[in-house]
Amino acid sequence: MSTAVPEQLERASTRSAASEVAHNSGLLSVSAGVVGVVSYICTLLMANALSSQEYSNLAAAQMLLGIVGIVSSALVPLPLSHAVATNAAGSAGRRDGLAFALTVSVAAGIVAAGTTGAVVSAFGSPVLALVAALTAFVLFVVAAPLGWLQGELRFVRYAAASIAEVLVRLGFSVLVIALAWGATGAVLGFALGALVILAVPRSFYRDITWRPQVLRDRWRWSETGDIALTLCIVTVLTGADVVVMSFLDGGTDAAAGFQALSTIAKGPIYVAAGTVLVAFPLLRRAGADRESILVSALRSFGLLAIAACVVIATVPAPVVELVLPEKFHPSIALLPWLAGAGLGYAVLTVLATILLALRAYRRCQLGLIAATVLLPAGMAVGWSVGGVPGVAVGTAAASLASAAVLAIIAFPLLPRSTRRLALQGLLAGAVLSLLLLVAGLVPPLWILVVLMTGFGILAGQRRSSAPETEREAEPARPVRRGLRAPERFRPTRSGLLGFIVVACVAFGARAVGLARGFELWVDEMLYARLGYSVSLGEIPNLPDGPFMLHPPGYFLLEGAVISVFGISGDNLDLVLQLRWLNAVLGAVSVGLAFLLVRAVANTPAAWITAVVLTLEPFVLRNNSRVFLETFGMAVMLAGLLVLVSLMQRNAPRYRVPRLAVAGLLLGFAVLTKDVFVLGAVAPILIAALWRRTLAVRDSLTVVAAALVPYTVYLLVLGFNGLLDTWLWAKGSGVRRAIGLEQSTGFNAEGAPGILGRVLDQIGQFGSSYLLLALAPLTGLLLCFSANAARRLLGLVALMFGLFGLYSAAFGTLEEQYGYPVLVAGVLSTAVYAVELVERRPSWRTPVILFAAALTALTAVFGLRAMVTVDNGFVQARNWANANLPADARVSVTNSTGELAFESDSRFGVWPSAPLLEANDANYVLTQDHPTSMGYGYAQPAMLEWLETNAQPVFSAEGPTNGNTVIWQIDDETRRSGAAENIGFPSATYETER
């Protein structure tokens, strides 16, 4: 009996090996890509913050540490992963392997530290040399925990540790910039980040013992040497083109462009890294089903690597130009060749590591010998024939040829289905290439196709991971009486992977039209100013005094971002940079909505919710502007997710702290904008009374915690003697909200009616209006659900929906107020659709058809919003900077223009002919939509007079403002208009602040 159980577990473990590859290789590939991107951001930060000499020292030190990292990762992790994978925890074999790895790490780390420090001292300060030596030693020490994680197949923790390492380095880079620590501080960030990897389970440390006798085992040295030598050669080959180019044509823009693009084009190598990290320890396990592991590994690698290669090869030039300095733009034509080279390098890496895992050292050596001949030859021939472009072509041909040679050498050891997999991969790559080339004619469409392709591949890998086999393979764990065995964390089970995919896709959708697709709004500049005042250590204020209409939650976040990233500029510059903050917050909101619907309904409904919120045009519009609601909704959804998760699991442990966390998040939503009290506090109170949705004690705990942020805010105001100002501002705000004052919004006197506005914008926001209408209805229906968590979401949607209805009928309804109503409507509609199908299975088909139609409708409107150019103010400023003389005098005609051009002395507020004459102004900036509807400083009559008597010198059209025009008026026409008193300013002249 005692032997049968281990044998059964071993068979189950073997059966699950292929699913481990499919399940984790994509995750590790993504994490490697994230690490590369964040590392690149760190480099950019340092390049912009350090002097040329400091950055030169840093670059040299980084190059040396990169070599140290390569050697350490080749020398320790893979051999150790073999020892860990083939020996049980606590066994002599595992302890021997761990002792050998740590001894080698420490010894090699001491040598690396001395060598690195000596080299750095030749060009840097003694302190920099000391820090570089310390970092080199740390890089060797942390190699052992990484190998242990691989052998234990803890790939989620491995990915998390790698990302945490680089994030710590990024955060420390910001600190280095703030404290001016220079290159020394930046190098120290490498060491601090690497120390994060030491946070591994205690079982790693329990197996550490002092066993010097293992150093006498020749087979250990032989195996370590074979693996290290092979991986070092592969690494040198994959990076040789960048180094060689420095010698062939160093210092020129063409060479630098080649090197920059070559780094980008090595994306498939990240895929290779993710594949080999999973496959090597699995192939080295005793009794491993090598054929199924190899088939799964090669299928996973082929899908991701070919897709990455095709994406890089077909990327439209305008997309590359967004991240590449202008002087390197001529090199973009090399990208397809460099992408082919990246694919060849990736195949070389995967096959070499597989041969190592299979102990086919001779075959691996023959393949690498061929590669060391072909790659230098390809570069040399390419350079002699075509210079830098020739090197790109030669490198691509040589790397693919090297990969083909190694594939032929390895073919007898690979599964029979390898040839079929290769043909399928090439066919899929050809189809994807054709699709992306067509989509590349419209760059936003190309981005969307890429995002959908990535989502499809990851979803396919998840399906191929055979969860039922994984559950069988879970080893039995001893369970104490009264205690539950801890569950193994899986990103797909927890929804983490889905959240990451959704948030990344949502951010990509927002990034497409961020700078050019959404017209400037006056509130954006006011909110940006308020955030800037916070960055100066002040209470949020405008030139006319402290700002109390809205609480400071979002302004605090803005101030922190402005301080950390050193954002500066005039009102318009601040807005354009802070919009990226809201794009990130909006993407996170979509991910949180996905998790929320997944928790209370099901996964298909969650994916539909994510797609709708990703592409919904009104949501895109709010997330792409510096509005308060995006941040408020993000923290509110986070609070609801914590609370709903607690309600669903009814976990007794840490219940009160979790309730407090939910309350604090909900309270911070209210601290962002008071209206969120309707979704963050009111439903929690009602839930205690309505059908026992929440226990009274839980409800009071959440509400008490929610009061904390606003209470702190009021205490700060009281300490500064500003409570009277706050009371006046809030009184005015409440009167506006309930309709006692109608100075703005659709119900204000002279404003266009809401029905007419809806009809005018039905072609832009048709799906938005439908979702707004569904919010109160589906919210009300959900309030009668048998599931308490669903009832809570129903109360949230009902509160927001009723607020929207009241505002439309009696209150001050402004367009951005609809954002929380719409998001709540999407959530309640998705959850109620699941509820309806569960209650009435016969309605399943109509519900699915409605969901498909709504999603398609939303996608149509959303794609249109993403590709529409709507940035008249930005275009007007660019034209004015390039064409207007220094002594020009230009009048703006609304508050948005006033704030946008406030720092330009040529612009002023003179919205009538007499004011133009008095200020000797010959130019007028107008936007015909708001002016014709009665908004702004100028009367519609003034616009009609300009159209008849002035000459348009600039014009830009967009759906928000219509035609944005700069008019030029000659002196005689201006005097004539002044005599006729044309365009008497509106009653709101210089009051729209």
Short mmCIF file of N, CA and C in Angstrom, two decimals, residues 759-870:
data_model
loop_
_atom_site.label_atom_id
_atom_site.label_comp_id
_atom_site.label_asym_id
_atom_site.label_seq_id
_atom_site.Cartn_x
_atom_site.Cartn_y
_atom_site.Cartn_z
N LEU A 759 -30.64 62.31 -30.32
CA LEU A 759 -30.85 62.03 -31.74
C LEU A 759 -29.64 62.43 -32.57
N ASP A 760 -28.99 63.53 -32.19
CA ASP A 760 -27.80 63.97 -32.93
C ASP A 760 -26.65 62.98 -32.78
N GLN A 761 -26.55 62.36 -31.61
CA GLN A 761 -25.39 61.51 -31.34
C GLN A 761 -25.69 60.02 -31.41
N ILE A 762 -26.85 59.65 -31.90
CA ILE A 762 -27.21 58.24 -31.96
C ILE A 762 -26.26 57.48 -32.85
N GLY A 763 -25.68 58.15 -33.85
CA GLY A 763 -24.72 57.51 -34.73
C GLY A 763 -23.36 57.30 -34.10
N GLN A 764 -23.08 58.00 -32.99
CA GLN A 764 -21.83 57.83 -32.27
C GLN A 764 -21.97 56.95 -31.05
N PHE A 765 -23.09 57.08 -30.35
CA PHE A 765 -23.24 56.42 -29.05
C PHE A 765 -24.54 55.62 -28.97
N GLY A 766 -24.90 54.96 -30.05
CA GLY A 766 -26.13 54.17 -30.03
C GLY A 766 -26.12 53.09 -28.97
N SER A 767 -25.02 52.35 -28.86
CA SER A 767 -24.91 51.30 -27.84
C SER A 767 -24.91 51.89 -26.44
N SER A 768 -24.34 53.07 -26.29
CA SER A 768 -24.26 53.71 -24.97
C SER A 768 -25.65 54.04 -24.45
N TYR A 769 -26.50 54.60 -25.29
CA TYR A 769 -27.84 54.97 -24.85
C TYR A 769 -28.65 53.72 -24.49
N LEU A 770 -28.45 52.63 -25.21
CA LEU A 770 -29.14 51.39 -24.88
C LEU A 770 -28.71 50.88 -23.52
N LEU A 771 -27.42 50.90 -23.24
CA LEU A 771 -26.92 50.42 -21.95
C LEU A 771 -27.34 51.33 -20.81
N LEU A 772 -27.40 52.64 -21.06
CA LEU A 772 -27.88 53.57 -20.03
C LEU A 772 -29.33 53.26 -19.68
N ALA A 773 -30.13 52.95 -20.68
CA ALA A 773 -31.54 52.65 -20.42
C ALA A 773 -31.71 51.33 -19.68
N LEU A 774 -30.79 50.38 -19.92
CA LEU A 774 -30.90 49.07 -19.27
C LEU A 774 -30.46 49.10 -17.81
N ALA A 775 -29.68 50.10 -17.40
CA ALA A 775 -29.12 50.12 -16.04
C ALA A 775 -30.20 50.06 -14.96
N PRO A 776 -31.19 50.97 -14.93
CA PRO A 776 -32.18 50.88 -13.85
C PRO A 776 -33.07 49.64 -13.97
N LEU A 777 -33.37 49.22 -15.20
CA LEU A 777 -34.25 48.07 -15.39
C LEU A 777 -33.60 46.78 -14.91
N THR A 778 -32.40 46.48 -15.42
CA THR A 778 -31.73 45.24 -15.01
C THR A 778 -31.31 45.31 -13.54
N GLY A 779 -31.00 46.52 -13.06
CA GLY A 779 -30.68 46.65 -11.64
C GLY A 779 -31.85 46.29 -10.77
N LEU A 780 -33.04 46.77 -11.14
CA LEU A 780 -34.25 46.45 -10.37
C LEU A 780 -34.52 44.96 -10.40
N LEU A 781 -34.39 44.33 -11.55
CA LEU A 781 -34.66 42.90 -11.66
C LEU A 781 -33.68 42.08 -10.84
N LEU A 782 -32.41 42.51 -10.82
CA LEU A 782 -31.41 41.78 -10.04
C LEU A 782 -31.65 41.90 -8.54
N CYS A 783 -32.33 42.93 -8.12
CA CYS A 783 -32.60 43.08 -6.69
C CYS A 783 -33.44 41.94 -6.14
N PHE A 784 -34.07 41.16 -7.02
CA PHE A 784 -34.92 40.05 -6.59
C PHE A 784 -34.23 38.71 -6.81
N SER A 785 -32.94 38.73 -7.09
CA SER A 785 -32.21 37.48 -7.28
C SER A 785 -32.10 36.72 -5.98
N ALA A 786 -31.96 35.40 -6.08
CA ALA A 786 -31.76 34.57 -4.89
C ALA A 786 -30.32 34.66 -4.39
N ASN A 787 -29.41 35.17 -5.22
CA ASN A 787 -27.99 35.28 -4.87
C ASN A 787 -27.73 36.65 -4.27
N ALA A 788 -27.17 36.68 -3.05
CA ALA A 788 -26.97 37.94 -2.34
C ALA A 788 -26.01 38.86 -3.08
N ALA A 789 -24.94 38.31 -3.65
CA ALA A 789 -23.96 39.14 -4.36
C ALA A 789 -24.60 39.79 -5.58
N ARG A 790 -25.46 39.05 -6.26
CA ARG A 790 -26.15 39.63 -7.42
C ARG A 790 -27.11 40.73 -6.99
N ARG A 791 -27.76 40.52 -5.86
CA ARG A 791 -28.66 41.57 -5.37
C ARG A 791 -27.88 42.85 -5.07
N LEU A 792 -26.70 42.70 -4.53
CA LEU A 792 -25.88 43.88 -4.23
C LEU A 792 -25.53 44.63 -5.50
N LEU A 793 -25.13 43.92 -6.56
CA LEU A 793 -24.85 44.58 -7.83
C LEU A 793 -26.11 45.22 -8.40
N GLY A 794 -27.25 44.56 -8.19
CA GLY A 794 -28.51 45.14 -8.64
C GLY A 794 -28.80 46.46 -7.93
N LEU A 795 -28.53 46.51 -6.64
CA LEU A 795 -28.75 47.76 -5.89
C LEU A 795 -27.83 48.87 -6.40
N VAL A 796 -26.59 48.52 -6.73
CA VAL A 796 -25.66 49.52 -7.26
C VAL A 796 -26.18 50.08 -8.58
N ALA A 797 -26.57 49.19 -9.50
CA ALA A 797 -27.08 49.65 -10.78
C ALA A 797 -28.38 50.44 -10.63
N LEU A 798 -29.23 50.01 -9.71
CA LEU A 798 -30.51 50.71 -9.51
C LEU A 798 -30.27 52.13 -8.98
N MET A 799 -29.38 52.27 -8.01
CA MET A 799 -29.09 53.60 -7.45
C MET A 799 -28.55 54.54 -8.52
N PHE A 800 -27.58 54.07 -9.29
CA PHE A 800 -27.03 54.91 -10.35
C PHE A 800 -28.07 55.18 -11.44
N GLY A 801 -28.86 54.15 -11.77
CA GLY A 801 -29.87 54.33 -12.81
C GLY A 801 -30.93 55.34 -12.42
N LEU A 802 -31.41 55.28 -11.17
CA LEU A 802 -32.40 56.25 -10.70
C LEU A 802 -31.81 57.67 -10.68
N PHE A 803 -30.53 57.76 -10.31
CA PHE A 803 -29.88 59.07 -10.34
C PHE A 803 -29.85 59.62 -11.75
N GLY A 804 -29.55 58.75 -12.72
CA GLY A 804 -29.54 59.20 -14.11
C GLY A 804 -30.91 59.67 -14.57
N LEU A 805 -31.95 58.92 -14.21
CA LEU A 805 -33.31 59.32 -14.60
C LEU A 805 -33.71 60.64 -13.96
N TYR A 806 -33.41 60.81 -12.69
CA TYR A 806 -33.75 62.06 -12.02
C TYR A 806 -33.00 63.24 -12.64
N SER A 807 -31.70 63.04 -12.89
CA SER A 807 -30.91 64.13 -13.47
C SER A 807 -31.43 64.52 -14.84
N ALA A 808 -31.85 63.52 -15.62
CA ALA A 808 -32.37 63.82 -16.95
C ALA A 808 -33.68 64.60 -16.88
N ALA A 809 -34.48 64.29 -15.87
CA ALA A 809 -35.79 64.94 -15.78
C ALA A 809 -35.74 66.27 -15.05
N PHE A 810 -34.97 66.35 -13.96
CA PHE A 810 -35.04 67.54 -13.12
C PHE A 810 -33.68 68.15 -12.77
N GLY A 811 -32.65 67.34 -12.69
CA GLY A 811 -31.38 67.81 -12.16
C GLY A 811 -30.46 68.38 -13.22
N THR A 812 -29.18 68.51 -12.84
CA THR A 812 -28.16 69.00 -13.75
C THR A 812 -27.49 67.80 -14.39
N LEU A 813 -27.87 67.48 -15.60
CA LEU A 813 -27.32 66.32 -16.30
C LEU A 813 -26.25 66.77 -17.28
N GLU A 814 -25.01 66.39 -17.01
CA GLU A 814 -23.91 66.61 -17.93
C GLU A 814 -23.42 65.26 -18.44
N GLU A 815 -22.81 65.27 -19.60
CA GLU A 815 -22.54 64.00 -20.28
C GLU A 815 -21.67 63.06 -19.46
N GLN A 816 -20.63 63.58 -18.77
CA GLN A 816 -19.74 62.68 -18.05
C GLN A 816 -20.42 62.01 -16.86
N TYR A 817 -21.57 62.55 -16.42
CA TYR A 817 -22.29 61.92 -15.32
C TYR A 817 -22.80 60.53 -15.71
N GLY A 818 -22.94 60.29 -17.00
CA GLY A 818 -23.46 59.00 -17.44
C GLY A 818 -22.49 57.85 -17.32
N TYR A 819 -21.20 58.14 -17.07
CA TYR A 819 -20.20 57.07 -17.04
C TYR A 819 -20.48 56.03 -15.96
N PRO A 820 -20.66 56.42 -14.68
CA PRO A 820 -20.94 55.38 -13.68
C PRO A 820 -22.26 54.66 -13.94
N VAL A 821 -23.24 55.36 -14.50
CA VAL A 821 -24.51 54.72 -14.82
C VAL A 821 -24.31 53.65 -15.88
N LEU A 822 -23.52 53.98 -16.90
CA LEU A 822 -23.32 53.05 -18.00
C LEU A 822 -22.53 51.82 -17.55
N VAL A 823 -21.46 52.02 -16.80
CA VAL A 823 -20.67 50.88 -16.35
C VAL A 823 -21.51 49.97 -15.46
N ALA A 824 -22.28 50.56 -14.55
CA ALA A 824 -23.16 49.76 -13.71
C ALA A 824 -24.19 49.03 -14.56
N GLY A 825 -24.66 49.67 -15.63
CA GLY A 825 -25.61 49.03 -16.53
C GLY A 825 -25.02 47.84 -17.25
N VAL A 826 -23.76 47.94 -17.68
CA VAL A 826 -23.11 46.81 -18.33
C VAL A 826 -23.01 45.63 -17.37
N LEU A 827 -22.60 45.91 -16.13
CA LEU A 827 -22.46 44.83 -15.14
C LEU A 827 -23.81 44.17 -14.85
N SER A 828 -24.82 44.99 -14.59
CA SER A 828 -26.12 44.42 -14.23
C SER A 828 -26.75 43.69 -15.40
N THR A 829 -26.56 44.19 -16.61
CA THR A 829 -27.12 43.52 -17.79
C THR A 829 -26.48 42.16 -17.99
N ALA A 830 -25.15 42.09 -17.86
CA ALA A 830 -24.46 40.81 -18.03
C ALA A 830 -24.89 39.80 -16.97
N VAL A 831 -24.95 40.25 -15.72
CA VAL A 831 -25.31 39.32 -14.64
C VAL A 831 -26.77 38.90 -14.75
N TYR A 832 -27.66 39.84 -15.12
CA TYR A 832 -29.06 39.46 -15.23
C TYR A 832 -29.29 38.51 -16.40
N ALA A 833 -28.50 38.64 -17.46
CA ALA A 833 -28.63 37.69 -18.58
C ALA A 833 -28.35 36.27 -18.10
N VAL A 834 -27.33 36.10 -17.27
CA VAL A 834 -27.04 34.77 -16.71
C VAL A 834 -28.18 34.32 -15.79
N GLU A 835 -28.67 35.25 -14.98
CA GLU A 835 -29.78 34.95 -14.07
C GLU A 835 -31.01 34.50 -14.85
N LEU A 836 -31.29 35.17 -15.94
CA LEU A 836 -32.47 34.85 -16.75
C LEU A 836 -32.35 33.47 -17.36
N VAL A 837 -31.16 33.14 -17.88
CA VAL A 837 -30.97 31.82 -18.49
C VAL A 837 -31.06 30.72 -17.43
N GLU A 838 -30.56 31.00 -16.23
CA GLU A 838 -30.65 30.00 -15.17
C GLU A 838 -32.11 29.76 -14.77
N ARG A 839 -32.92 30.81 -14.75
CA ARG A 839 -34.32 30.66 -14.36
C ARG A 839 -35.15 30.07 -15.49
N ARG A 840 -34.86 30.51 -16.72
CA ARG A 840 -35.65 30.08 -17.87
C ARG A 840 -34.69 29.57 -18.96
N PRO A 841 -34.29 28.30 -18.91
CA PRO A 841 -33.35 27.76 -19.91
C PRO A 841 -33.82 27.93 -21.35
N SER A 842 -35.13 28.00 -21.55
CA SER A 842 -35.64 28.15 -22.92
C SER A 842 -35.27 29.50 -23.53
N TRP A 843 -34.89 30.45 -22.68
CA TRP A 843 -34.52 31.78 -23.17
C TRP A 843 -33.03 31.86 -23.55
N ARG A 844 -32.33 30.76 -23.45
CA ARG A 844 -30.88 30.77 -23.68
C ARG A 844 -30.52 31.33 -25.07
N THR A 845 -31.20 30.83 -26.11
CA THR A 845 -30.87 31.29 -27.47
C THR A 845 -31.16 32.77 -27.67
N PRO A 846 -32.34 33.28 -27.28
CA PRO A 846 -32.55 34.72 -27.42
C PRO A 846 -31.54 35.57 -26.65
N VAL A 847 -31.18 35.12 -25.46
CA VAL A 847 -30.21 35.88 -24.67
C VAL A 847 -28.86 35.90 -25.37
N ILE A 848 -28.44 34.76 -25.90
CA ILE A 848 -27.16 34.70 -26.62
C ILE A 848 -27.19 35.60 -27.84
N LEU A 849 -28.28 35.57 -28.58
CA LEU A 849 -28.40 36.42 -29.77
C LEU A 849 -28.37 37.90 -29.39
N PHE A 850 -29.05 38.25 -28.30
CA PHE A 850 -29.03 39.65 -27.85
C PHE A 850 -27.61 40.06 -27.44
N ALA A 851 -26.91 39.18 -26.71
CA ALA A 851 -25.54 39.49 -26.30
C ALA A 851 -24.63 39.66 -27.51
N ALA A 852 -24.78 38.78 -28.50
CA ALA A 852 -23.95 38.89 -29.70
C ALA A 852 -24.25 40.19 -30.46
N ALA A 853 -25.54 40.52 -30.57
CA ALA A 853 -25.90 41.74 -31.29
C ALA A 853 -25.40 42.98 -30.56
N LEU A 854 -25.56 43.00 -29.23
CA LEU A 854 -25.09 44.15 -28.45
C LEU A 854 -23.58 44.29 -28.54
N THR A 855 -22.86 43.17 -28.47
CA THR A 855 -21.40 43.22 -28.57
C THR A 855 -20.96 43.71 -29.94
N ALA A 856 -21.61 43.20 -30.99
CA ALA A 856 -21.25 43.65 -32.34
C ALA A 856 -21.55 45.13 -32.53
N LEU A 857 -22.72 45.58 -32.03
CA LEU A 857 -23.08 46.99 -32.14
C LEU A 857 -22.06 47.86 -31.41
N THR A 858 -21.69 47.44 -30.21
CA THR A 858 -20.70 48.19 -29.44
C THR A 858 -19.36 48.24 -30.17
N ALA A 859 -18.96 47.11 -30.75
CA ALA A 859 -17.68 47.06 -31.46
C ALA A 859 -17.68 48.02 -32.64
N VAL A 860 -18.78 48.10 -33.35
CA VAL A 860 -18.85 49.01 -34.50
C VAL A 860 -18.68 50.45 -34.06
N PHE A 861 -19.45 50.85 -33.03
CA PHE A 861 -19.33 52.22 -32.53
C PHE A 861 -17.96 52.48 -31.91
N GLY A 862 -17.44 51.49 -31.20
CA GLY A 862 -16.15 51.67 -30.56
C GLY A 862 -15.01 51.81 -31.54
N LEU A 863 -14.99 50.97 -32.57
CA LEU A 863 -13.93 51.07 -33.58
C LEU A 863 -14.00 52.41 -34.30
N ARG A 864 -15.21 52.86 -34.53
CA ARG A 864 -15.35 54.17 -35.16
C ARG A 864 -14.78 55.28 -34.27
N ALA A 865 -15.05 55.18 -32.97
CA ALA A 865 -14.51 56.19 -32.05
C ALA A 865 -12.99 56.13 -31.98
N MET A 866 -12.42 54.93 -32.08
CA MET A 866 -10.97 54.77 -31.97
C MET A 866 -10.24 55.37 -33.16
N VAL A 867 -10.82 55.27 -34.35
CA VAL A 867 -10.10 55.72 -35.55
C VAL A 867 -10.48 57.13 -35.97
N THR A 868 -11.49 57.73 -35.32
CA THR A 868 -11.92 59.08 -35.71
C THR A 868 -10.95 60.12 -35.16
N VAL A 869 -10.54 61.04 -36.01
CA VAL A 869 -9.68 62.14 -35.59
C VAL A 869 -10.56 63.25 -35.01
N ASP A 870 -10.28 63.65 -33.77
CA ASP A 870 -11.12 64.64 -33.09
C ASP A 870 -10.25 65.45 -32.13
#
